[in-house]
Amino acid sequence: MGNLKVQLGELTLSNPVMTASGTFGYGEEYADFVDINTLGGIVVKGTTLHAREGNAYPRMAETAKGMLNAVGLQNKGVDGFINEIYPRIKNFKTNILVNVSGSTVEEYIETAEKINELDAIPGIELNISCPNVKEGGMAFGTSCPSAIAVANAVRRVYKKHLMVKLSPNVTDITEIAKGVEGAGADSVSLINTLLGMAIDVNSRKPVLSTITGGLSGPCIKPVALRMVWQVAQAVNVPVVGMGGIASTEDAIEFLLAGASAIQIGTANFIDPTITIKVINGIREYLEINQMDDVKQLTGALITR
Amino acid sequence: MGNLKVQLGELTLSNPVMTASGTFGYGEEYADFVDINTLGGIVVKGTTLHAREGNAYPRMAETAKGMLNAVGLQNKGVDGFINEIYPRIKNFKTNILVNVSGSTVEEYIETAEKINELDAIPGIELNISCPNVKEGGMAFGTSCPSAIAVANAVRRVYKKHLMVKLSPNVTDITEIAKGVEGAGADSVSLINTLLGMAIDVNSRKPVLSTITGGLSGPCIKPVALRMVWQVAQAVNVPVVGMGGIASTEDAIEFLLAGASAIQIGTANFIDPTITIKVINGIREYLEINQMDDVKQLTGALITR
Amino acid sequence: MKHITDFTVVTNQRETDEFVVLTLQHPGELPSMVPGQFAEVRVDGAENAFLRRPLSIHDVDYSNNTIKLLIQEVGEGTRVLAKLKSGDQLNLVYPLGTGYTLPKSNRVLLVGGGCGVAPLLFLGRHFVENGIRPKFLIGGRTAATLIRLDAYEQLGDVYVTTEDGSAGHKGFVIHHPIMKTETPEFDHIYTCGPDAMMKVLAKYAGSRGITCQVSLENHMACGFGACLCCVTPTVDGHKCTCVDGPVFDSKYLKWEI
Amino acid sequence: MKHITDFTVVTNQRETDEFVVLTLQHPGELPSMVPGQFAEVRVDGAENAFLRRPLSIHDVDYSNNTIKLLIQEVGEGTRVLAKLKSGDQLNLVYPLGTGYTLPKSNRVLLVGGGCGVAPLLFLGRHFVENGIRPKFLIGGRTAATLIRLDAYEQLGDVYVTTEDGSAGHKGFVIHHPIMKTETPEFDHIYTCGPDAMMKVLAKYAGSRGITCQVSLENHMACGFGACLCCVTPTVDGHKCTCVDGPVFDSKYLKWEI
Ligand SMILES: Cc1cc2nc3c(=O)[nH]c(=O)nc-3n(C[C@H](O)[C@H](O)[C@H](O)COP(=O)(O)OP(=O)(O)OC[C@H]3O[C@@H](n4cnc5c(N)ncnc54)[C@H](O)[C@@H]3O)c2cc1C
Ligand SMILES: Cc1cc2nc3c(=O)[nH]c(=O)nc-3n(C[C@H](O)[C@H](O)[C@H](O)COP(=O)(O)OP(=O)(O)OC[C@H]3O[C@@H](n4cnc5c(N)ncnc54)[C@H](O)[C@@H]3O)c2cc1C
Ligand SMILES: Cc1cc2nc3c(=O)[nH]c(=O)nc-3n(C[C@H](O)[C@H](O)[C@H](O)COP(=O)(O)O)c2cc1C
Ligand SMILES: Cc1cc2nc3c(=O)[nH]c(=O)nc-3n(C[C@H](O)[C@H](O)[C@H](O)COP(=O)(O)O)c2cc1C
Ligand code: FES
Ligand code: FES
C-alpha cells in the first residue's frame, strides 16, 4: 500500500489532506461525520488578538459553482481560543494549525506569541490574505514589502511551523511567495478567496452586507491551480494548495502542480465526509498507477 | 417602452448589449441565430498586425461553470481582416469594433492606423490583456506604465472610439483603469479572462497545449462584477462590463455596478441566441420596474 | 448526533402549484429528532444549486422510519427537489439545529405562514404526544396557498387567515380574532414564517407576557456551525442560526420591532 | 443554414451498457442534412457539463421528421443524455460542420470504431439512396461493444473485427481480410473512430491511391466556427474541426502517420 505521509518542513502529516481555515470550524463540528484523527491536519478558524463579532448578516451569497463569504474573522480572540476551545480540541491526534490574522503587525506578533505556548499546536497559518476585514487582512498580502514585514515579525517570535497563506488578488503571486520564503516561512499555502461581489437585481442592493466578499469553491479551481503551479516553481519551501478542491482528481491536480499537501474548504459544506473520500481516493490512485509514495505526485506534471 | 439606447462617448449603441471578442467570430457565424443588426455592437476576434496561427491544439478545457481557452489570437492579420473579412461584414448595421492586439507597441500602432481607415469600424477595443500569447498581450495590461504607454501610443494615431480592455490578473485594476483613462481612452472594458490551468490526472499533463489559459464563463462573474464596480467608481469614462454574463439578471447586475454597456462572451456558445434574450430581458426589467431609460440602471446600486 | 444519510423517496405528493410533500424512507431506525430541527438537503442534478438547501423536518413517523419534507418551490434547488420521484435517493445531513422547547403551560398557539408551516406539524404532533392540544393559526395570501390543513386539524384547532379573505378571516395572522381578545387563550407562541410576521407576533407576545419562539430562515452554507455565515444578532452577540437556532426565544434576538 | 431547435425524445433505446440510441422528433419539416454533420446538444440538468456536447447525426428519417443520435456514455454529459425519457425536450444546434462527400466510384468502404460508427449509418443510407451499396467494416473491443449491426446490414455488407475475437475477425479493423487483398475491393474509405485507427487507415489508403475521408472528434466549445478552440493542423494551417470538418480528406491533414 502506498505511503501517504508527507513532510512540511518539520511537520509530519499522516496524509496530504488538510482542511481550510474557516470552513471546518474547530474540527468538532465534523466529528460526527469523520474521524478527525485520520486527517493530515486541520486549520482552525481565523484567530485574532481580540474577539471579533465579524461582519453583519448577510455574509454569504451562492454563485456559479461557488460562494462568496464575508464572515470577517468572527472569533473569540486568541485568549478565548486558548481558554475555551483549545482544551476541547487539544487531544485530537492530528496537526491543528491556527490561522492567525490581525489589523496591525503588533497584533499578529502578540497572537503568534500566545499560540507559540500551546503544546498541541504545531504550527500557525499566517493569514495575510483575508479579503473580508476593513483593516489589515488582505492589504498585508497584496503588497510584497508588507507581506515580508508581517512574516518577518512573526518569524522572530514564533518558533514552530510557520505557514504563510497567500492572497490570489495580486498581479504576481510568485513575488510575494518568494518574499515570505525569504522572511522565514516554513511553507506557503494558497489560495485564499478571490475578491468578488454579487447583486440582488430585485432590491438593487449588494447581496453581502460588506458589498464585496471572498469567492471560494470549484469555480476558482483553475485560478488556484495555476497559482500553485507558478509558486511551486518559484519557491523551495513546501506548497500547500487549495481552492475549489471537491474530489480526488482535484486534489491530485494540485499535487501534480507542485503542492506537497492540500486543503479542502467549501466542499466540506456540500459533503462533510469529502476529506476521507479524498484520502482514500489518493490511496487508490497510487495503487492504480503503481506508485508507492504520494510524494512522487508532487510536481510530477509532465510538460514535456 | 423604455429607452435602451446608450452612449459610449461619441459612440451610440441601440442597446447596451455587445458581444465579447473571440466568442462571436465576425458576427456572421451567428447570423442564422440572431439578427446581428439588433445588437448594441459586436467586438470581432483579436486582430494583430501579422497573421497568426495561434497555439497548438488542445486549446480548450471545460471547468466548473466555465472554460479555459488558449486560442492565442489566431487571426488572418489586419490586412487579411481588411481584405477578406471587412467587405463581408461592413454592411452590418451595428457597431463593429475590432479587438486589436500586438507583441510590441509598434505593432499596436500600425494595426490601429490601418483600422482607422475603415469607415464601417467606429472604434477599436485595445486588448492589453490577452493571457494566451507569449509576448505582449497580458504583459502590457498588468503593469500600469506599459498599459499607459500602449494606450498613449494608439491614442495618437487612432481617431475614433478607443476602448481599452483591462486584465483582471492584477492587484489593483483601478490603477490601470485610471492610467489608460489619462492616456486618452474613451471607455474601458473589463474583464478579460483570468489566468487559469487544468490538469488531466490520467495523463498527468496539462489539458492545454500552453499549460495555462484564460478562464471565462459564469464562474468568473463575481470577480468581474467586483472589478466593474471598483473601476466604475474610479474613472469618468464609460465602463463596459463583462465576465460570465449568461442571463438578463447577470447583465443588470453589471449595469447596477456601474457599467454603461455589457458584453456577452462564453454564454453565446451555450445559447447562440442569448444576446437577443438579454436585450428583451432588459426591456422587460425596465417595464416591470417602471423605469424609462436603461441609463437609469448604470451605477444604481443601493449601498445605503 | 448528526448524520449524513441517503433516504429513499417513498412518495412525492403535490399539494398546490407551489408546494409538494416528500415522504422519505430512512434505511434503518431513525435517530430521534426535535421539532424545529432541519435537514441540509443535497440537490443532485441542479445546474446552479451548489450548496445544500435547508428544509425543516415537517413530520416524523418513527414507527416506519419515514420523515416528511414540505417544500415550497421558490428557485432552482426547490424546483429540482419537487421533481423527485418515488424510488429516487436524497442525501440529507440531519438533524440540525436547536428546535422548539416544550412549554411551561398547556396553552400554546402555533402560528405559521408560507413554508413556515412546515415545522409546526411535527411540533403539533409532539405536543399531542405530550398531552398538549395545540391551536394552529395559519396565514396565507389566498385560500389556494393554505396547505395540508387536514393534517393540522387532526392535531388541534386550526384558525386561518388569508390576505384576500378567500378562506378564514381576512387579513394577516395578527388580525385574527383569537389574537384580539384582551386575555389571550395561550401563554406560548411558536412561530415560523416571514420575518415580518414573526416580528409582529414577537411584539404582541412581548407586550402581554407571552413567550414567543421564532424560527429563522437565514441563508446557510454548512448548516452545522462550521462557516459562521448564518449569524443573527442576539443579546449575546452574533449567534449561528443553524446551531444556536433556527429556533430562538424572540427576546433573545436583537430585533428592531 | 444552422438551426437551434427543441426536439422531443420519441424513444431512448438502450443498446448496450455503454450505448443508447435516442430518436428525436423535430417539430416541423426537417432541414436537409449531410452525413458526417453533427449537432451541438445542450445538456440540461447536468452539474458539470457546462458546454454543449457534439454528437453526430446517426440517422435521419425525413418522412417522419425524426433524427437519431447514438450516444456512448463516457462522462457526465453523455450519462445525463442517456437518461432522457420519451417526451423530454432536447435542445440542438444543428446541422453543423462539413460532412462526407460523395465518391467518384461506387466502391466504398465505411470503417467505424467505437462511437465512430454513429455517422456511418446515415452515410450508408445516403449511399444506398444514391444507388451505391456500401460495405461496412466495424471494429470493437469485444462482441458486446458492437452495436446496431442489423441496421447496417440492411444497407450493405458488414464485416466485423474484435480485439478479443469474440465476434468476426480477431484484431483491429486493419487486420481484416478485406484490407489484406493486393487489389482492394474499394476506391474510397470513409471512417470515423479513434485517431489511431483512422491514421492507420489513412496510411493504408495513401499507399494504395485510395481516398480516405476521416471524421475528427476534437474538443469543441461552440461548434460553429466562433471560438477557434477546435483546430487541427492542415496543409493550409490551422482549420476548425467544427466548420471545415469534422470530415477531412486525410491527405489534407498534417498527420504524423
Ligand atoms: C432552517 C431553515 C428551514 C427551512 N425550512 C423550509 C421548509 O421546510 N420548506 C421550504 O420550502 N423552505 C424552507 N426553508 C427555505 C429554503 O431553504 C429555501 O427556500 C431554499 O433554500 C431556496 O432554494 P432554491 O434553490 O429553491 O432558491 P434560490 O434560487 O436559492 O433562491 C430563491 C429565493 O429564495 C431565497 N432564499 C434562498 N435560500 C434561502 C434560505 N436559506 N432562506 C430563505 N430564503 C432563501 C433567495 O434569496 C431567493 O430570493 C428553510 C430555510 C431555513 C434556513
Ligand atoms: C464532431 C463530433 C461528433 C461526435 N459524435 C459522437 C456521437 O455520435 N456519439 C458519441 O457518443 N460521441 C460523439 N462524440 C464525442 C462526444 O462529443 C463526447 O464523448 C462527449 O462530448 C463527452 O461528454 P461527457 O460529458 O460525457 O464526457 P466528459 O466528462 O466531458 O469527458 C469524458 C471523456 O471524454 C473525453 N471527451 C470529452 N469531450 C470530447 C470530445 N468532444 N471529443 C472527444 N473526446 C471527448 C474527455 O477528454 C474525457 O476523457 C463526437 C464528438 C465530436 C467532436
Ligand atoms: C466561509 C468561509 C470562511 C473562511 N474563513 C477563513 C479564515 O478565517 N481564514 C483564512 O485564512 N481563510 C478563510 N477562508 C478561505 C478558505 O480557507 C480557503 O482559502 C478558500 O475558501 C479556498 O478554498 P475552497 O475553495 O476549498 O473553499 C474562508 C472560506 C470560507 C468559504
Ligand atoms: C474562446 C475565447 C476567445 C477569446 N478571444 C479573445 C480575444 O481575441 N481578444 C480579447 O480581448 N478577448 C478574448 N476573449 C475574452 C472574452 O472577450 C471575454 O473578455 C471573456 O471571455 C470574459 O467574458 P465571458 O465570461 O462572457 O466569456 C476570448 C474568450 C474566449 C472564451
Ligand atoms: S450555516 Fe454555517 S455556521 Fe450556520
Ligand atoms: S468549436 Fe468553436 S470554432 Fe470550432
mmCIF file with all atom_site columns, N, CA and C in Angstrom, chain D residues 8-46:
data_model
loop_
_atom_site.group_PDB
_atom_site.id
_atom_site.type_symbol
_atom_site.label_atom_id
_atom_site.label_alt_id
_atom_site.label_comp_id
_atom_site.label_asym_id
_atom_site.label_entity_id
_atom_site.label_seq_id
_atom_site.pdbx_PDB_ins_code
_atom_site.Cartn_x
_atom_site.Cartn_y
_atom_site.Cartn_z
_atom_site.occupancy
_atom_site.B_iso_or_equiv
_atom_site.pdbx_formal_charge
_atom_site.auth_seq_id
_atom_site.auth_comp_id
_atom_site.auth_asym_id
_atom_site.auth_atom_id
_atom_site.pdbx_PDB_model_num
ATOM 1   N N  . THR D 1 8  ? -38.156 16.632 -29.431 1.00 0.00 ? 8  THR D N  1
ATOM 2   C CA . THR D 1 8  ? -38.794 15.831 -28.388 1.00 0.00 ? 8  THR D CA 1
ATOM 3   C C  . THR D 1 8  ? -38.292 14.392 -28.494 1.00 0.00 ? 8  THR D C  1
ATOM 4   N N  . VAL D 1 9  ? -37.914 13.838 -27.374 1.00 0.00 ? 9  VAL D N  1
ATOM 5   C CA . VAL D 1 9  ? -37.443 12.460 -27.383 1.00 0.00 ? 9  VAL D CA 1
ATOM 6   C C  . VAL D 1 9  ? -38.617 11.522 -27.655 1.00 0.00 ? 9  VAL D C  1
ATOM 7   N N  . VAL D 1 10 ? -38.510 10.728 -28.706 1.00 0.00 ? 10 VAL D N  1
ATOM 8   C CA . VAL D 1 10 ? -39.560 9.756  -29.020 1.00 0.00 ? 10 VAL D CA 1
ATOM 9   C C  . VAL D 1 10 ? -39.248 8.450  -28.288 1.00 0.00 ? 10 VAL D C  1
ATOM 10  N N  . THR D 1 11 ? -38.037 7.956  -28.488 1.00 0.00 ? 11 THR D N  1
ATOM 11  C CA . THR D 1 11 ? -37.636 6.748  -27.765 1.00 0.00 ? 11 THR D CA 1
ATOM 12  C C  . THR D 1 11 ? -36.184 6.882  -27.345 1.00 0.00 ? 11 THR D C  1
ATOM 13  N N  . ASN D 1 12 ? -35.874 6.183  -26.287 1.00 0.00 ? 12 ASN D N  1
ATOM 14  C CA . ASN D 1 12 ? -34.497 6.041  -25.842 1.00 0.00 ? 12 ASN D CA 1
ATOM 15  C C  . ASN D 1 12 ? -34.248 4.544  -25.760 1.00 0.00 ? 12 ASN D C  1
ATOM 16  N N  . GLN D 1 13 ? -33.531 4.059  -26.749 1.00 0.00 ? 13 GLN D N  1
ATOM 17  C CA . GLN D 1 13 ? -33.334 2.614  -26.898 1.00 0.00 ? 13 GLN D CA 1
ATOM 18  C C  . GLN D 1 13 ? -31.942 2.269  -26.386 1.00 0.00 ? 13 GLN D C  1
ATOM 19  N N  . ARG D 1 14 ? -31.891 1.458  -25.325 1.00 0.00 ? 14 ARG D N  1
ATOM 20  C CA . ARG D 1 14 ? -30.575 1.076  -24.816 1.00 0.00 ? 14 ARG D CA 1
ATOM 21  C C  . ARG D 1 14 ? -30.024 -0.086 -25.632 1.00 0.00 ? 14 ARG D C  1
ATOM 22  N N  . GLU D 1 15 ? -28.802 0.088  -26.148 1.00 0.00 ? 15 GLU D N  1
ATOM 23  C CA . GLU D 1 15 ? -28.190 -0.941 -26.978 1.00 0.00 ? 15 GLU D CA 1
ATOM 24  C C  . GLU D 1 15 ? -27.301 -1.851 -26.138 1.00 0.00 ? 15 GLU D C  1
ATOM 25  N N  . THR D 1 16 ? -26.415 -1.241 -25.379 1.00 0.00 ? 16 THR D N  1
ATOM 26  C CA . THR D 1 16 ? -25.510 -1.996 -24.505 1.00 0.00 ? 16 THR D CA 1
ATOM 27  C C  . THR D 1 16 ? -25.354 -1.177 -23.229 1.00 0.00 ? 16 THR D C  1
ATOM 28  N N  . ASP D 1 17 ? -24.521 -1.676 -22.319 1.00 0.00 ? 17 ASP D N  1
ATOM 29  C CA . ASP D 1 17 ? -24.207 -0.922 -21.104 1.00 0.00 ? 17 ASP D CA 1
ATOM 30  C C  . ASP D 1 17 ? -23.768 0.499  -21.414 1.00 0.00 ? 17 ASP D C  1
ATOM 31  N N  . GLU D 1 18 ? -23.065 0.636  -22.531 1.00 0.00 ? 18 GLU D N  1
ATOM 32  C CA . GLU D 1 18 ? -22.444 1.911  -22.850 1.00 0.00 ? 18 GLU D CA 1
ATOM 33  C C  . GLU D 1 18 ? -23.251 2.773  -23.804 1.00 0.00 ? 18 GLU D C  1
ATOM 34  N N  . PHE D 1 19 ? -24.039 2.132  -24.657 1.00 0.00 ? 19 PHE D N  1
ATOM 35  C CA . PHE D 1 19 ? -24.645 2.874  -25.774 1.00 0.00 ? 19 PHE D CA 1
ATOM 36  C C  . PHE D 1 19 ? -26.162 2.954  -25.699 1.00 0.00 ? 19 PHE D C  1
ATOM 37  N N  . VAL D 1 20 ? -26.669 4.143  -26.034 1.00 0.00 ? 20 VAL D N  1
ATOM 38  C CA . VAL D 1 20 ? -28.105 4.274  -26.259 1.00 0.00 ? 20 VAL D CA 1
ATOM 39  C C  . VAL D 1 20 ? -28.320 4.952  -27.609 1.00 0.00 ? 20 VAL D C  1
ATOM 40  N N  . VAL D 1 21 ? -29.504 4.747  -28.165 1.00 0.00 ? 21 VAL D N  1
ATOM 41  C CA . VAL D 1 21 ? -29.905 5.474  -29.366 1.00 0.00 ? 21 VAL D CA 1
ATOM 42  C C  . VAL D 1 21 ? -31.139 6.301  -29.029 1.00 0.00 ? 21 VAL D C  1
ATOM 43  N N  . LEU D 1 22 ? -31.020 7.612  -29.193 1.00 0.00 ? 22 LEU D N  1
ATOM 44  C CA . LEU D 1 22 ? -32.173 8.495  -28.995 1.00 0.00 ? 22 LEU D CA 1
ATOM 45  C C  . LEU D 1 22 ? -32.815 8.787  -30.334 1.00 0.00 ? 22 LEU D C  1
ATOM 46  N N  . THR D 1 23 ? -34.124 8.627  -30.396 1.00 0.00 ? 23 THR D N  1
ATOM 47  C CA . THR D 1 23 ? -34.865 9.072  -31.571 1.00 0.00 ? 23 THR D CA 1
ATOM 48  C C  . THR D 1 23 ? -35.567 10.360 -31.195 1.00 0.00 ? 23 THR D C  1
ATOM 49  N N  . LEU D 1 24 ? -35.339 11.397 -32.010 1.00 0.00 ? 24 LEU D N  1
ATOM 50  C CA . LEU D 1 24 ? -35.822 12.735 -31.669 1.00 0.00 ? 24 LEU D CA 1
ATOM 51  C C  . LEU D 1 24 ? -36.776 13.247 -32.731 1.00 0.00 ? 24 LEU D C  1
ATOM 52  N N  . GLN D 1 25 ? -37.889 13.771 -32.271 1.00 0.00 ? 25 GLN D N  1
ATOM 53  C CA . GLN D 1 25 ? -38.896 14.308 -33.173 1.00 0.00 ? 25 GLN D CA 1
ATOM 54  C C  . GLN D 1 25 ? -38.675 15.801 -33.382 1.00 0.00 ? 25 GLN D C  1
ATOM 55  N N  . HIS D 1 26 ? -38.598 16.188 -34.628 1.00 0.00 ? 26 HIS D N  1
ATOM 56  C CA . HIS D 1 26 ? -38.489 17.613 -34.969 1.00 0.00 ? 26 HIS D CA 1
ATOM 57  C C  . HIS D 1 26 ? -39.904 18.190 -35.050 1.00 0.00 ? 26 HIS D C  1
ATOM 58  N N  . PRO D 1 27 ? -40.108 19.421 -34.565 1.00 0.00 ? 27 PRO D N  1
ATOM 59  C CA . PRO D 1 27 ? -41.468 19.981 -34.553 1.00 0.00 ? 27 PRO D CA 1
ATOM 60  C C  . PRO D 1 27 ? -42.081 20.179 -35.949 1.00 0.00 ? 27 PRO D C  1
ATOM 61  N N  . GLY D 1 28 ? -41.293 20.495 -36.951 1.00 0.00 ? 28 GLY D N  1
ATOM 62  C CA . GLY D 1 28 ? -41.874 20.677 -38.291 1.00 0.00 ? 28 GLY D CA 1
ATOM 63  C C  . GLY D 1 28 ? -41.070 19.883 -39.296 1.00 0.00 ? 28 GLY D C  1
ATOM 64  N N  . GLU D 1 29 ? -40.960 20.432 -40.493 1.00 0.00 ? 29 GLU D N  1
ATOM 65  C CA . GLU D 1 29 ? -40.205 19.727 -41.516 1.00 0.00 ? 29 GLU D CA 1
ATOM 66  C C  . GLU D 1 29 ? -38.714 19.843 -41.232 1.00 0.00 ? 29 GLU D C  1
ATOM 67  N N  . LEU D 1 30 ? -38.017 18.743 -41.299 1.00 0.00 ? 30 LEU D N  1
ATOM 68  C CA . LEU D 1 30 ? -36.575 18.738 -41.024 1.00 0.00 ? 30 LEU D CA 1
ATOM 69  C C  . LEU D 1 30 ? -35.822 19.466 -42.122 1.00 0.00 ? 30 LEU D C  1
ATOM 70  N N  . PRO D 1 31 ? -34.846 20.266 -41.756 1.00 0.00 ? 31 PRO D N  1
ATOM 71  C CA . PRO D 1 31 ? -33.964 20.820 -42.788 1.00 0.00 ? 31 PRO D CA 1
ATOM 72  C C  . PRO D 1 31 ? -33.096 19.688 -43.330 1.00 0.00 ? 31 PRO D C  1
ATOM 73  N N  . SER D 1 32 ? -32.508 19.882 -44.494 1.00 0.00 ? 32 SER D N  1
ATOM 74  C CA . SER D 1 32 ? -31.720 18.781 -45.044 1.00 0.00 ? 32 SER D CA 1
ATOM 75  C C  . SER D 1 32 ? -30.330 18.758 -44.405 1.00 0.00 ? 32 SER D C  1
ATOM 76  N N  . MET D 1 33 ? -29.841 17.568 -44.225 1.00 0.00 ? 33 MET D N  1
ATOM 77  C CA . MET D 1 33 ? -28.563 17.364 -43.546 1.00 0.00 ? 33 MET D CA 1
ATOM 78  C C  . MET D 1 33 ? -27.670 16.487 -44.392 1.00 0.00 ? 33 MET D C  1
ATOM 79  N N  . VAL D 1 34 ? -26.376 16.606 -44.154 1.00 0.00 ? 34 VAL D N  1
ATOM 80  C CA . VAL D 1 34 ? -25.389 15.825 -44.888 1.00 0.00 ? 34 VAL D CA 1
ATOM 81  C C  . VAL D 1 34 ? -24.748 14.828 -43.914 1.00 0.00 ? 34 VAL D C  1
ATOM 82  N N  . PRO D 1 35 ? -24.569 13.578 -44.320 1.00 0.00 ? 35 PRO D N  1
ATOM 83  C CA . PRO D 1 35 ? -23.925 12.615 -43.424 1.00 0.00 ? 35 PRO D CA 1
ATOM 84  C C  . PRO D 1 35 ? -22.548 13.122 -43.006 1.00 0.00 ? 35 PRO D C  1
ATOM 85  N N  . GLY D 1 36 ? -22.226 12.948 -41.727 1.00 0.00 ? 36 GLY D N  1
ATOM 86  C CA . GLY D 1 36 ? -20.969 13.451 -41.200 1.00 0.00 ? 36 GLY D CA 1
ATOM 87  C C  . GLY D 1 36 ? -21.171 14.746 -40.432 1.00 0.00 ? 36 GLY D C  1
ATOM 88  N N  . GLN D 1 37 ? -22.305 15.381 -40.660 1.00 0.00 ? 37 GLN D N  1
ATOM 89  C CA . GLN D 1 37 ? -22.599 16.584 -39.872 1.00 0.00 ? 37 GLN D CA 1
ATOM 90  C C  . GLN D 1 37 ? -23.021 16.179 -38.463 1.00 0.00 ? 37 GLN D C  1
ATOM 91  N N  . PHE D 1 38 ? -22.989 17.152 -37.578 1.00 0.00 ? 38 PHE D N  1
ATOM 92  C CA . PHE D 1 38 ? -23.288 16.842 -36.179 1.00 0.00 ? 38 PHE D CA 1
ATOM 93  C C  . PHE D 1 38 ? -24.182 17.919 -35.579 1.00 0.00 ? 38 PHE D C  1
ATOM 94  N N  . ALA D 1 39 ? -24.601 17.658 -34.349 1.00 0.00 ? 39 ALA D N  1
ATOM 95  C CA . ALA D 1 39 ? -25.399 18.622 -33.593 1.00 0.00 ? 39 ALA D CA 1
ATOM 96  C C  . ALA D 1 39 ? -24.641 18.966 -32.322 1.00 0.00 ? 39 ALA D C  1
ATOM 97  N N  . GLU D 1 40 ? -24.806 20.186 -31.848 1.00 0.00 ? 40 GLU D N  1
ATOM 98  C CA . GLU D 1 40 ? -24.312 20.561 -30.525 1.00 0.00 ? 40 GLU D CA 1
ATOM 99  C C  . GLU D 1 40 ? -25.507 20.487 -29.587 1.00 0.00 ? 40 GLU D C  1
ATOM 100 N N  . VAL D 1 41 ? -25.437 19.579 -28.629 1.00 0.00 ? 41 VAL D N  1
ATOM 101 C CA . VAL D 1 41 ? -26.586 19.244 -27.809 1.00 0.00 ? 41 VAL D CA 1
ATOM 102 C C  . VAL D 1 41 ? -26.438 19.878 -26.431 1.00 0.00 ? 41 VAL D C  1
ATOM 103 N N  . ARG D 1 42 ? -27.440 20.617 -26.008 1.00 0.00 ? 42 ARG D N  1
ATOM 104 C CA . ARG D 1 42 ? -27.387 21.229 -24.675 1.00 0.00 ? 42 ARG D CA 1
ATOM 105 C C  . ARG D 1 42 ? -27.764 20.179 -23.643 1.00 0.00 ? 42 ARG D C  1
ATOM 106 N N  . VAL D 1 43 ? -26.942 20.087 -22.608 1.00 0.00 ? 43 VAL D N  1
ATOM 107 C CA . VAL D 1 43 ? -27.184 19.082 -21.579 1.00 0.00 ? 43 VAL D CA 1
ATOM 108 C C  . VAL D 1 43 ? -27.843 19.771 -20.395 1.00 0.00 ? 43 VAL D C  1
ATOM 109 N N  . ASP D 1 44 ? -29.149 19.639 -20.278 1.00 0.00 ? 44 ASP D N  1
ATOM 110 C CA . ASP D 1 44 ? -29.847 20.276 -19.160 1.00 0.00 ? 44 ASP D CA 1
ATOM 111 C C  . ASP D 1 44 ? -29.788 19.377 -17.936 1.00 0.00 ? 44 ASP D C  1
ATOM 112 N N  . GLY D 1 45 ? -29.692 20.002 -16.780 1.00 0.00 ? 45 GLY D N  1
ATOM 113 C CA . GLY D 1 45 ? -29.720 19.231 -15.539 1.00 0.00 ? 45 GLY D CA 1
ATOM 114 C C  . GLY D 1 45 ? -28.440 18.486 -15.255 1.00 0.00 ? 45 GLY D C  1
ATOM 115 N N  . ALA D 1 46 ? -27.338 18.930 -15.853 1.00 0.00 ? 46 ALA D N  1
ATOM 116 C CA . ALA D 1 46 ? -26.051 18.329 -15.521 1.00 0.00 ? 46 ALA D CA 1
ATOM 117 C C  . ALA D 1 46 ? -25.310 19.295 -14.608 1.00 0.00 ? 46 ALA D C  1
#
